[in-house]
Coordinates of C-alpha atoms (C1' of nucleotides) in Angstrom, one line a residue:
Chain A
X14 CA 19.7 50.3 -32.1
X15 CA 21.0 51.3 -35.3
X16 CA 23.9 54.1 -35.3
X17 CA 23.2 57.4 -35.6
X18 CA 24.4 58.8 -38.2
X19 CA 26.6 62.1 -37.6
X20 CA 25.2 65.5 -38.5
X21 CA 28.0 66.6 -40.3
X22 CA 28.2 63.9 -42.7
X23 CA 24.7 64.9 -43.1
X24 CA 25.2 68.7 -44.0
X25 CA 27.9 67.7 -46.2
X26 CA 25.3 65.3 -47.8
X27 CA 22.8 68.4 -48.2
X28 CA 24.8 70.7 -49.9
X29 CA 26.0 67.8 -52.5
X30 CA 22.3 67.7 -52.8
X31 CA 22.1 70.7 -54.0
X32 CA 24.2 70.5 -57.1
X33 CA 26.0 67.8 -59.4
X34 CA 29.5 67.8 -57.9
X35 CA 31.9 69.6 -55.5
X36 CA 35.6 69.6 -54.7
X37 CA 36.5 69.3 -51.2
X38 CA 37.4 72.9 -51.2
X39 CA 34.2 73.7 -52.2
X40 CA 32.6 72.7 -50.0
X41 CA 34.6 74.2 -47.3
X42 CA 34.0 77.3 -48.8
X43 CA 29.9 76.7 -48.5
X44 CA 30.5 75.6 -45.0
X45 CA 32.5 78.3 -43.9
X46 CA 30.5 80.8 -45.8
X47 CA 27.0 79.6 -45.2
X48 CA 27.2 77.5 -42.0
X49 CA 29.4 78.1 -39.9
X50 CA 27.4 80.7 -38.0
X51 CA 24.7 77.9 -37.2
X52 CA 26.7 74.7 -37.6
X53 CA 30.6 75.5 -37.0
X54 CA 33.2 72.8 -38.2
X55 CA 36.7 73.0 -38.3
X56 CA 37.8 72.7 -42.4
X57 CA 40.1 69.9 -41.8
X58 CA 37.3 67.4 -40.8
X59 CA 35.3 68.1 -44.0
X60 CA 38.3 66.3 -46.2
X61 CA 37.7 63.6 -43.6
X62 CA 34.2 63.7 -43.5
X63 CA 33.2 63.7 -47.5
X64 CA 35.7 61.0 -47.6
X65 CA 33.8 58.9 -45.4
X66 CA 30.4 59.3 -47.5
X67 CA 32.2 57.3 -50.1
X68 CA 33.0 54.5 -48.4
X69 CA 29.5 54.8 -47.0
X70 CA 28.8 54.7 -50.7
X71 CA 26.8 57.7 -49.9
X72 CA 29.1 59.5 -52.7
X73 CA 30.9 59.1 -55.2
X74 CA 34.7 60.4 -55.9
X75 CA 36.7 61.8 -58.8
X76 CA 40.2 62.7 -58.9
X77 CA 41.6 65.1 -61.4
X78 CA 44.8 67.4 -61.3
X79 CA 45.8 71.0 -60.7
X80 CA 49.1 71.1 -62.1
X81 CA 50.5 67.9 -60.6
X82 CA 48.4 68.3 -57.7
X83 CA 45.5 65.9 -56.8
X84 CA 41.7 67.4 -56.3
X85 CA 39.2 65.3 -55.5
X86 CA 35.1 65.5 -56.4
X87 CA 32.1 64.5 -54.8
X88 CA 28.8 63.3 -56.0
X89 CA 26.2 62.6 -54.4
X90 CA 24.4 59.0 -55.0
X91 CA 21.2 57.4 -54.8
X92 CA 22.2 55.9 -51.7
X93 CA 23.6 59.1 -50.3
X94 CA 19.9 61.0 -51.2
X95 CA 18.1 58.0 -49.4
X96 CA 20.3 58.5 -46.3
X97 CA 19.5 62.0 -46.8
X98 CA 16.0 62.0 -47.0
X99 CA 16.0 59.8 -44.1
X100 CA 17.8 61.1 -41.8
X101 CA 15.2 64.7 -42.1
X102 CA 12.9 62.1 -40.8
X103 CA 14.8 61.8 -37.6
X104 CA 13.7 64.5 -35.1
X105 CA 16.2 67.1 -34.4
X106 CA 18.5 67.6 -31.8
X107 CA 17.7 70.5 -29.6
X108 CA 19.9 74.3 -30.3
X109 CA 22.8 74.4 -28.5
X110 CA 24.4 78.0 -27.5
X111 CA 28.3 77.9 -26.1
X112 CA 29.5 81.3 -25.1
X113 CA 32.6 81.4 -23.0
X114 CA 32.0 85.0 -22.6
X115 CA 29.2 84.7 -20.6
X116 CA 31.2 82.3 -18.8
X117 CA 33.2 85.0 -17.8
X118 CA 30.7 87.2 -17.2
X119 CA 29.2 84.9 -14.6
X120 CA 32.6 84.7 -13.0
X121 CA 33.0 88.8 -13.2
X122 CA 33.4 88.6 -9.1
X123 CA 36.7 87.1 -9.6
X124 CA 38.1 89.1 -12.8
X125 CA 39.0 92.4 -13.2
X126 CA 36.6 95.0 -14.9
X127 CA 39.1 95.6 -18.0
X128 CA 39.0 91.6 -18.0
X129 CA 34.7 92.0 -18.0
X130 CA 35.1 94.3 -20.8
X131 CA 37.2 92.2 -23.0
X132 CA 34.6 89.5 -22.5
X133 CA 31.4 92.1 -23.3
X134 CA 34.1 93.1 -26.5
X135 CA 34.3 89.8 -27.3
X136 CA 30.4 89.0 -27.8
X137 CA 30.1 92.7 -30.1
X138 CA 32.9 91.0 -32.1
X139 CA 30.9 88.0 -32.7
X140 CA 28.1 89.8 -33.9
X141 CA 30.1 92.2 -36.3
X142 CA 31.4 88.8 -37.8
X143 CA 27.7 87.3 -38.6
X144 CA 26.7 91.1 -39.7
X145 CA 29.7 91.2 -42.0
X146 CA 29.1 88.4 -44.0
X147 CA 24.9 89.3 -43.8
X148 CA 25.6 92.1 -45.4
X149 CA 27.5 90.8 -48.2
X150 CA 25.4 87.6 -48.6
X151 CA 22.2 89.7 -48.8
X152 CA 23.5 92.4 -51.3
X153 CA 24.4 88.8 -53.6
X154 CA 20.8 87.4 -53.0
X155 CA 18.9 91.0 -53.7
X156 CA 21.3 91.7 -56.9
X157 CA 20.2 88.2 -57.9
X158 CA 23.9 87.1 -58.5
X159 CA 24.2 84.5 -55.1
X160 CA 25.6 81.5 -56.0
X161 CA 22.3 79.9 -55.0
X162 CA 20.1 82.2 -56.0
X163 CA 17.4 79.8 -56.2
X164 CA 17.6 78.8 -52.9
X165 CA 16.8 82.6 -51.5
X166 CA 13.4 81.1 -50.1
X167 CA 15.7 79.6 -47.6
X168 CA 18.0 81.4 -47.2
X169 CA 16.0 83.9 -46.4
X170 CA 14.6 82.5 -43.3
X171 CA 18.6 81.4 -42.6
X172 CA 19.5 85.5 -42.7
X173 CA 16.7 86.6 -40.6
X174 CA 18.0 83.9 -37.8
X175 CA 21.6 85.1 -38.0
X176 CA 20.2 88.6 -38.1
X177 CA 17.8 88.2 -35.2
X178 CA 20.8 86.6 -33.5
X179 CA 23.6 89.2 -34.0
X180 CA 21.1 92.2 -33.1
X181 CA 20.0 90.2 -30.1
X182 CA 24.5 89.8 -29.1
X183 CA 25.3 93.4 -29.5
X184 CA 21.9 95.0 -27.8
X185 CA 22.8 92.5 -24.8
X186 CA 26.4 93.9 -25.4
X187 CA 25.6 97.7 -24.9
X188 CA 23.0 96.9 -22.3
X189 CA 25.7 95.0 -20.4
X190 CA 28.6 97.7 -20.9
X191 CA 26.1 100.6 -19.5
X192 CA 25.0 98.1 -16.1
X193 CA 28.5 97.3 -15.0
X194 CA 30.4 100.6 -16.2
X195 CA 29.6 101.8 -12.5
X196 CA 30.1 98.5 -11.0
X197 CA 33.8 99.6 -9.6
X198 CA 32.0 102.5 -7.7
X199 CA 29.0 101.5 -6.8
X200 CA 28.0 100.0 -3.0
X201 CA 27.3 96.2 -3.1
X202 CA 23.8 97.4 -2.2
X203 CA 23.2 99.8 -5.3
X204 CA 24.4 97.0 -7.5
X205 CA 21.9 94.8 -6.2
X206 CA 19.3 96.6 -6.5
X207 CA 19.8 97.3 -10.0
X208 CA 20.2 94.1 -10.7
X209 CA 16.8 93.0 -9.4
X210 CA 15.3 96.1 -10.8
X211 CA 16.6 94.7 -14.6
X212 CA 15.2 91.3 -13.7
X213 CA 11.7 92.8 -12.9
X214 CA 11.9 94.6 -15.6
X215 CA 12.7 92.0 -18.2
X216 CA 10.1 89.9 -16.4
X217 CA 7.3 93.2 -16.8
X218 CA 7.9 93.2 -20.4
X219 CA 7.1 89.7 -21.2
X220 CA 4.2 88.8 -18.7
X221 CA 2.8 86.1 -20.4
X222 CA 6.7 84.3 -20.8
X223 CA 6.9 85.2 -17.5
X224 CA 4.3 85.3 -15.0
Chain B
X23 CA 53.2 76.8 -26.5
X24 CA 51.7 75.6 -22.3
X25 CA 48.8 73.5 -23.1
X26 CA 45.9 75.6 -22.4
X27 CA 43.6 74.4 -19.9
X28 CA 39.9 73.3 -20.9
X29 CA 37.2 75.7 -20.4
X30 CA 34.9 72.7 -19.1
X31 CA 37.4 72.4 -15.9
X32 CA 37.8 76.1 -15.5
X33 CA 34.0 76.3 -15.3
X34 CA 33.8 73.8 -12.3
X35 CA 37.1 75.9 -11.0
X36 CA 35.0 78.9 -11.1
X37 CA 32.0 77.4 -9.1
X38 CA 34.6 75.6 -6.9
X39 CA 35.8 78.9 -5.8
X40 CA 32.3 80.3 -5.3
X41 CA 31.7 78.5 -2.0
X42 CA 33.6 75.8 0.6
X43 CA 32.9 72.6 -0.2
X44 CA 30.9 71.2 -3.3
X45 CA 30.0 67.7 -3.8
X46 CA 29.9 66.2 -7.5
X47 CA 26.1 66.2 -7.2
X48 CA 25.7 69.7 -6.5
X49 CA 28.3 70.6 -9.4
X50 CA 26.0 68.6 -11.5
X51 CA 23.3 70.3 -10.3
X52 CA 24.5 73.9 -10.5
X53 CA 25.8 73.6 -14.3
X54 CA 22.7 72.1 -15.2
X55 CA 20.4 75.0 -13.6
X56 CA 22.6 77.6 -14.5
X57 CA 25.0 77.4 -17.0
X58 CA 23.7 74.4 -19.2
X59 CA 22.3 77.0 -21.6
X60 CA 25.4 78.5 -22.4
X61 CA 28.1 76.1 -21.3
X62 CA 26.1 72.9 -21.6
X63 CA 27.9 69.2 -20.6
X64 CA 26.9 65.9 -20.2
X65 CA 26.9 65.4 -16.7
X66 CA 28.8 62.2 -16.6
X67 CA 31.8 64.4 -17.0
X68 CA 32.0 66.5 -14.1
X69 CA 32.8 63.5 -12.4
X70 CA 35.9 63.3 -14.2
X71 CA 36.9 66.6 -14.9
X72 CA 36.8 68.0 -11.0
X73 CA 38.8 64.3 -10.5
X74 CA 41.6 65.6 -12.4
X75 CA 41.2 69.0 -11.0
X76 CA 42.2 67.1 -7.8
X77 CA 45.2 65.5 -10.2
X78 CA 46.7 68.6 -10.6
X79 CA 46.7 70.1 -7.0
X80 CA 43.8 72.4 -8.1
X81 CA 41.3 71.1 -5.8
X82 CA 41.2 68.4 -3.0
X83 CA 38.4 65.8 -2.2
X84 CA 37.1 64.3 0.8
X85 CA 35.4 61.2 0.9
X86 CA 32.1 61.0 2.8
X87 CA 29.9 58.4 2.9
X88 CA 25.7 58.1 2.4
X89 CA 24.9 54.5 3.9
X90 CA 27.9 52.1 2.3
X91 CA 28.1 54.4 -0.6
X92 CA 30.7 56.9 -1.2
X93 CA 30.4 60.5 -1.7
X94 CA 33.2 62.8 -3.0
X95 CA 33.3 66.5 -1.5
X96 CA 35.7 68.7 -3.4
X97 CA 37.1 72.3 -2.6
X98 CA 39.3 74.5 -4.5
X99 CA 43.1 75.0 -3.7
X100 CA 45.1 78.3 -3.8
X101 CA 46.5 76.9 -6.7
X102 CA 43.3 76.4 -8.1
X103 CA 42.4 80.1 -7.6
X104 CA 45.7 81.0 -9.5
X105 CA 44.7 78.7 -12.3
X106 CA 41.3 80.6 -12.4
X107 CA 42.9 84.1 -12.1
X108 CA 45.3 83.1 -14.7
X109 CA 42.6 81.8 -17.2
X110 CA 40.6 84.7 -16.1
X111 CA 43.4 87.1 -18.4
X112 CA 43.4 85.0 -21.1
X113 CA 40.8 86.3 -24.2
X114 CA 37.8 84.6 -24.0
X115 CA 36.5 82.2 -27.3
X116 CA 34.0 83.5 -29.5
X117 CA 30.7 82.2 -29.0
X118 CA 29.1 79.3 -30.4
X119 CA 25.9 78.9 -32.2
X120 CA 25.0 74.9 -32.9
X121 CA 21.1 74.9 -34.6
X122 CA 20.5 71.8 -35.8
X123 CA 16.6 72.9 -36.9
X124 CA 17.9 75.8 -38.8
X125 CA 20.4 73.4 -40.7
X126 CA 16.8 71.2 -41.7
X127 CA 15.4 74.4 -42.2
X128 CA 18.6 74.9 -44.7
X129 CA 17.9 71.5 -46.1
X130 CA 13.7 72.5 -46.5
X131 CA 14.0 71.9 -50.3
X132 CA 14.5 67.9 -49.5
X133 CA 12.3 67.7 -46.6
X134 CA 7.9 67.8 -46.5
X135 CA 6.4 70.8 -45.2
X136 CA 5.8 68.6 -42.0
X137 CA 9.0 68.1 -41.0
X138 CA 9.8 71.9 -41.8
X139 CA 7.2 72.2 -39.3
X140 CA 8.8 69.9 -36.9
X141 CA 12.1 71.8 -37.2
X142 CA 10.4 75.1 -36.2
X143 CA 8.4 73.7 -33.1
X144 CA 11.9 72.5 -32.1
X145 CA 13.5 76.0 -31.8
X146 CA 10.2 77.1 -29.9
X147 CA 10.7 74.3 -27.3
X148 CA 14.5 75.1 -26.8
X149 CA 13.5 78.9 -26.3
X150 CA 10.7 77.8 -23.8
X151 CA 13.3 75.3 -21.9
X152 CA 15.0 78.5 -21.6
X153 CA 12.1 80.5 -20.7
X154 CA 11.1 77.8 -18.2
X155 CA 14.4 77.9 -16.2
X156 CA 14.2 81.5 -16.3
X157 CA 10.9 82.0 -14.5
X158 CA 11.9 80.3 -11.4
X159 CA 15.4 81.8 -11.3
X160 CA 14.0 85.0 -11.8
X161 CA 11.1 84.3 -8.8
X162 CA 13.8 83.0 -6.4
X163 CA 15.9 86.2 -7.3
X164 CA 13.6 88.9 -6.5
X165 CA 12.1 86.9 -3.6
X166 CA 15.7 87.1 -2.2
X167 CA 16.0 83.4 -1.5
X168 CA 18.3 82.5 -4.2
X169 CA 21.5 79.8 -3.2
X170 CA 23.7 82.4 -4.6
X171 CA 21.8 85.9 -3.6
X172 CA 24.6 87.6 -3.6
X173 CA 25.5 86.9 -7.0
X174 CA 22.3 89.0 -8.4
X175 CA 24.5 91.5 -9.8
X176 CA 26.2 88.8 -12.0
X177 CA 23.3 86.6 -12.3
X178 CA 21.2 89.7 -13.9
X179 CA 23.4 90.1 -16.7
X180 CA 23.1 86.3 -17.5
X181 CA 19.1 86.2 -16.9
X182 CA 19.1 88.9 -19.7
X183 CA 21.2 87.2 -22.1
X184 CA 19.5 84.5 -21.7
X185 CA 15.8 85.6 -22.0
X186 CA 17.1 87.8 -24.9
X187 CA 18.1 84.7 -26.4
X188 CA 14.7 83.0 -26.0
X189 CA 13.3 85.5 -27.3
X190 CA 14.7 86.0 -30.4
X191 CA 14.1 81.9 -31.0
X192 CA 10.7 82.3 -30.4
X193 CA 9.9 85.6 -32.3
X194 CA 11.6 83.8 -35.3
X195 CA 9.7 80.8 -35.1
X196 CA 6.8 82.6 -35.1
X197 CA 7.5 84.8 -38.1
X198 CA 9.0 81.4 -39.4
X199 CA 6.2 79.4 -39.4
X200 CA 4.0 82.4 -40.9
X201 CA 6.2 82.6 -44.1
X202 CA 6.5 79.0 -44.5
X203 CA 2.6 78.2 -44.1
X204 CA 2.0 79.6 -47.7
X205 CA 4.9 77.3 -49.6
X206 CA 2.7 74.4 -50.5
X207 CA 0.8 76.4 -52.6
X208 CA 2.6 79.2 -54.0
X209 CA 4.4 79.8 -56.8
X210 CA 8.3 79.5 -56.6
X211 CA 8.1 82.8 -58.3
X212 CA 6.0 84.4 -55.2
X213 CA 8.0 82.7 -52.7
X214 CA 11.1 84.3 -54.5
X215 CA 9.8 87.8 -54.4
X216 CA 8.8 87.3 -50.1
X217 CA 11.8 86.0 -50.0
X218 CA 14.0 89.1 -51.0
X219 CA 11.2 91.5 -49.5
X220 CA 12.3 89.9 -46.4
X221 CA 15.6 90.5 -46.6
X222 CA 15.4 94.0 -47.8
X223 CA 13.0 94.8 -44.8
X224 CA 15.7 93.1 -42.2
X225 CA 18.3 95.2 -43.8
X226 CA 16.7 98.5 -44.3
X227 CA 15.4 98.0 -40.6
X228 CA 19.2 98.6 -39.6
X229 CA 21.0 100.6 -42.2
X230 CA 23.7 101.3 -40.3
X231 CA 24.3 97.9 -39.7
X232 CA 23.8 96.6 -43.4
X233 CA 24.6 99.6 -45.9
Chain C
dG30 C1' 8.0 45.1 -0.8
dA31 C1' 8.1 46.9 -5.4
dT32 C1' 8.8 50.8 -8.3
dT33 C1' 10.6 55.0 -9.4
dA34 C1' 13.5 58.8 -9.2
dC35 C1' 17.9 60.4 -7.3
dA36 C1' 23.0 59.9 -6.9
dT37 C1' 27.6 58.4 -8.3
dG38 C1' 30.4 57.0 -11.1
dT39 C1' 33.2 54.1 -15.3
dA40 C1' 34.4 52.6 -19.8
dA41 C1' 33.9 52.6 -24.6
dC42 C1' 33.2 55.2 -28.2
dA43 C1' 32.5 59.1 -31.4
dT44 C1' 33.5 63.5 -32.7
dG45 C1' 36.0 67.3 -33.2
dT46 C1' 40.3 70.4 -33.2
dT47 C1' 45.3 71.8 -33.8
dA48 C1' 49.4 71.4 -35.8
dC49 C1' 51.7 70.3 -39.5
dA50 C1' 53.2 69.4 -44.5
dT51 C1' 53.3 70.7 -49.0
dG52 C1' 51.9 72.1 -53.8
dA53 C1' 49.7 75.9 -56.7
dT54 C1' 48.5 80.6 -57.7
dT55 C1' 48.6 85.5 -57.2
dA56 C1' 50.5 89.9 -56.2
dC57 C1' 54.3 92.6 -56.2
Chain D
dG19 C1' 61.5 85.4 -58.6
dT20 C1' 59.8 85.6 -54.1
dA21 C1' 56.4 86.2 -50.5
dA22 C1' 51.9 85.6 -49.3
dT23 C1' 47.8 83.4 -49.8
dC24 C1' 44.9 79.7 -51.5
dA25 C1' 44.1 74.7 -51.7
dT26 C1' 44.5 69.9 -50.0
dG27 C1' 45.1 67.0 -47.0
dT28 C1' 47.0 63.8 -42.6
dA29 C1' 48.1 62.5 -38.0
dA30 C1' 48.0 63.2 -33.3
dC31 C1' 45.5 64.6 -29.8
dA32 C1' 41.8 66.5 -26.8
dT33 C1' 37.3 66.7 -25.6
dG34 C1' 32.9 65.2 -25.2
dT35 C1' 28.8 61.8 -25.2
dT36 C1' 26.2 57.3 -24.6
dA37 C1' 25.5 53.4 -22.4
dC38 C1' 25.9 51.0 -18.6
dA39 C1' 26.2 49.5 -13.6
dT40 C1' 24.8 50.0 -9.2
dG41 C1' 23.6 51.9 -4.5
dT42 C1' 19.9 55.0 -1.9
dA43 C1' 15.8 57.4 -0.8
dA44 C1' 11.0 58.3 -1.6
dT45 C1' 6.4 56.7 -2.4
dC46 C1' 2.6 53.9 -2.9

DNA sequence: GATTACATGTAACATGTTACATGATTAC
DNA sequence: GTAATCATGTAACATGTTACATGTAATC
């Protein structure tokens, strides 16, 4: 079977779609700003990465200075559009969620409630950092000044996702807060029955998801 | 700086210390009913993570056998419980969001409206995995006949993240799908002006949020 | 009795992260 | 002119996945 080719290579071949050439910094920049809600890479492996396109021949690679210091740019190349276009021919992988809060929440029997707090904190903070950068990235696309202004179509769709997705953290957030504030007081048997009575009620409100 | 310890191990530590004995199979089987949507794994490596959990005295095995074929039994240590207490007060990650549909759906301007299509269907089916799962924990929850009954409270908080999560996937897909049918056919002007419509309905629809 | 699904791993490989090093630019 | 931050990587390491191998139980 042939090898797959690695997704990252391929986002990095999709924004170098998007426009004649980019410095490496530049397109950390586009990952961190953009992507890194829905595709999260650490910077250092996009020098790797866009370095490995080239000898792919996927880009190509021109050096010129900052002072004495080297930069490197990309292009993209036929080649690299092929692989492109190809590789959104593939079927994609399924959405992948990782939150080690939750973790801890699962494991709240052996923690300490300040410990469950920090864990609930933690999931509001992740939100405010996706609706912090929303809300900057949608004043740019309504004033008509985004750096890809063209691409608000997309991006669009992208913004209601992250939106959807924050909104979705910090409601889950509050509604966890409120069930477990009386946790340390409550009898083992008023805590389950609150419990069950949430599940039923979750399952009430969606019938047809659920029933 | 101690070398932190891997979340993945202190996952299997936590179930570990949920109940006596645990044998790989069931630790398979537990992370893949209930945490695999947020804490997923490839399976082969609970085998070797809760292996070197026995490597560092935080569990200990016991080898049982099914016919001529050998079957590991593992249970957690006290040290093991002070490793999970200890990681317990450390802060927890952020969360993770991996979506390799809404990267395609990034990428649309390269792709045919089919495989847009294909991207969206793709979220829907992760949300109804979820929603799958979900239905049958829920049932076994309120029916009282859960393996871990007594965890309802916990379990609960996790069943609402969880179908909240869903959710949210499938409500976007939906609306998704709906602005997307029209792009064949309109004009990049019109799909401009839904576009930013869109955003300005997400963000006047929480001003305190976005403003 | 053959086939399929369940159970139990191992080894090779791919991917990703952290820590570090260092030059350039900006703010003061 | 100095500290802080931006920009550009590299190397070492940790983590995770895929593919494979093989025994056991269920079923038809």
């Amino acid at each position: 079977m042939a090898k797959r080719t690695a997704t990252t290579a391929n986002a990095i071949l999709g924004l170098l779609a998007l426009r004649d050439e980019w410095s490496s910094w530049e397109l950390t920049q586009q990952l961190r700003r953009n992507m890194r809600f829905f595709w999260p890479r650490a910077e250092s492996q996009i020098y790797g990465e866009v370095k490995a396109l080239v000898g792919r021949g996927w880009a190509r690679s021109r050096q010129t200075f900052v002072g004495r210091r080297a930069r490197t740019s990309y292009t993209i190349t036929p080649a690299g559009r092929g692989a492109l276009t190809e590789w959104l021919a593939t079927p994609p992988k399924p959405t992948a969620l990782e939150c080690e809060p939750l973790l801890r929440v699962f494991l709240a029997d052996f923690a300490t409630p300040r410990q469950l707090q920090v864990a609930i904190d933690q999931v509001r903070a992740d939100a405010d950092a996706i609706l912090g950068v929303g809300r900057v990235v949608a004043a740019e696309y309504l004033a008509g000044t985004a750096p890809f202004q063209d691409q608000v179509h997309v991006r669009a769709l992208v913004f209601d996702f992250l939106s959807s997705h924050a909104l979705m953290l910090r409601e889950w957030a509050d509604r966890t807060e409120q069930a477990t504030a009386s946790w340390p007081r409550a009898a083992p048997r008023t805590r389950e029955r609150a419990a069950k009575a949430s599940i039923a009620a979750t399952r009430a409100r969606y019938p047809d998801l659920y029933m």
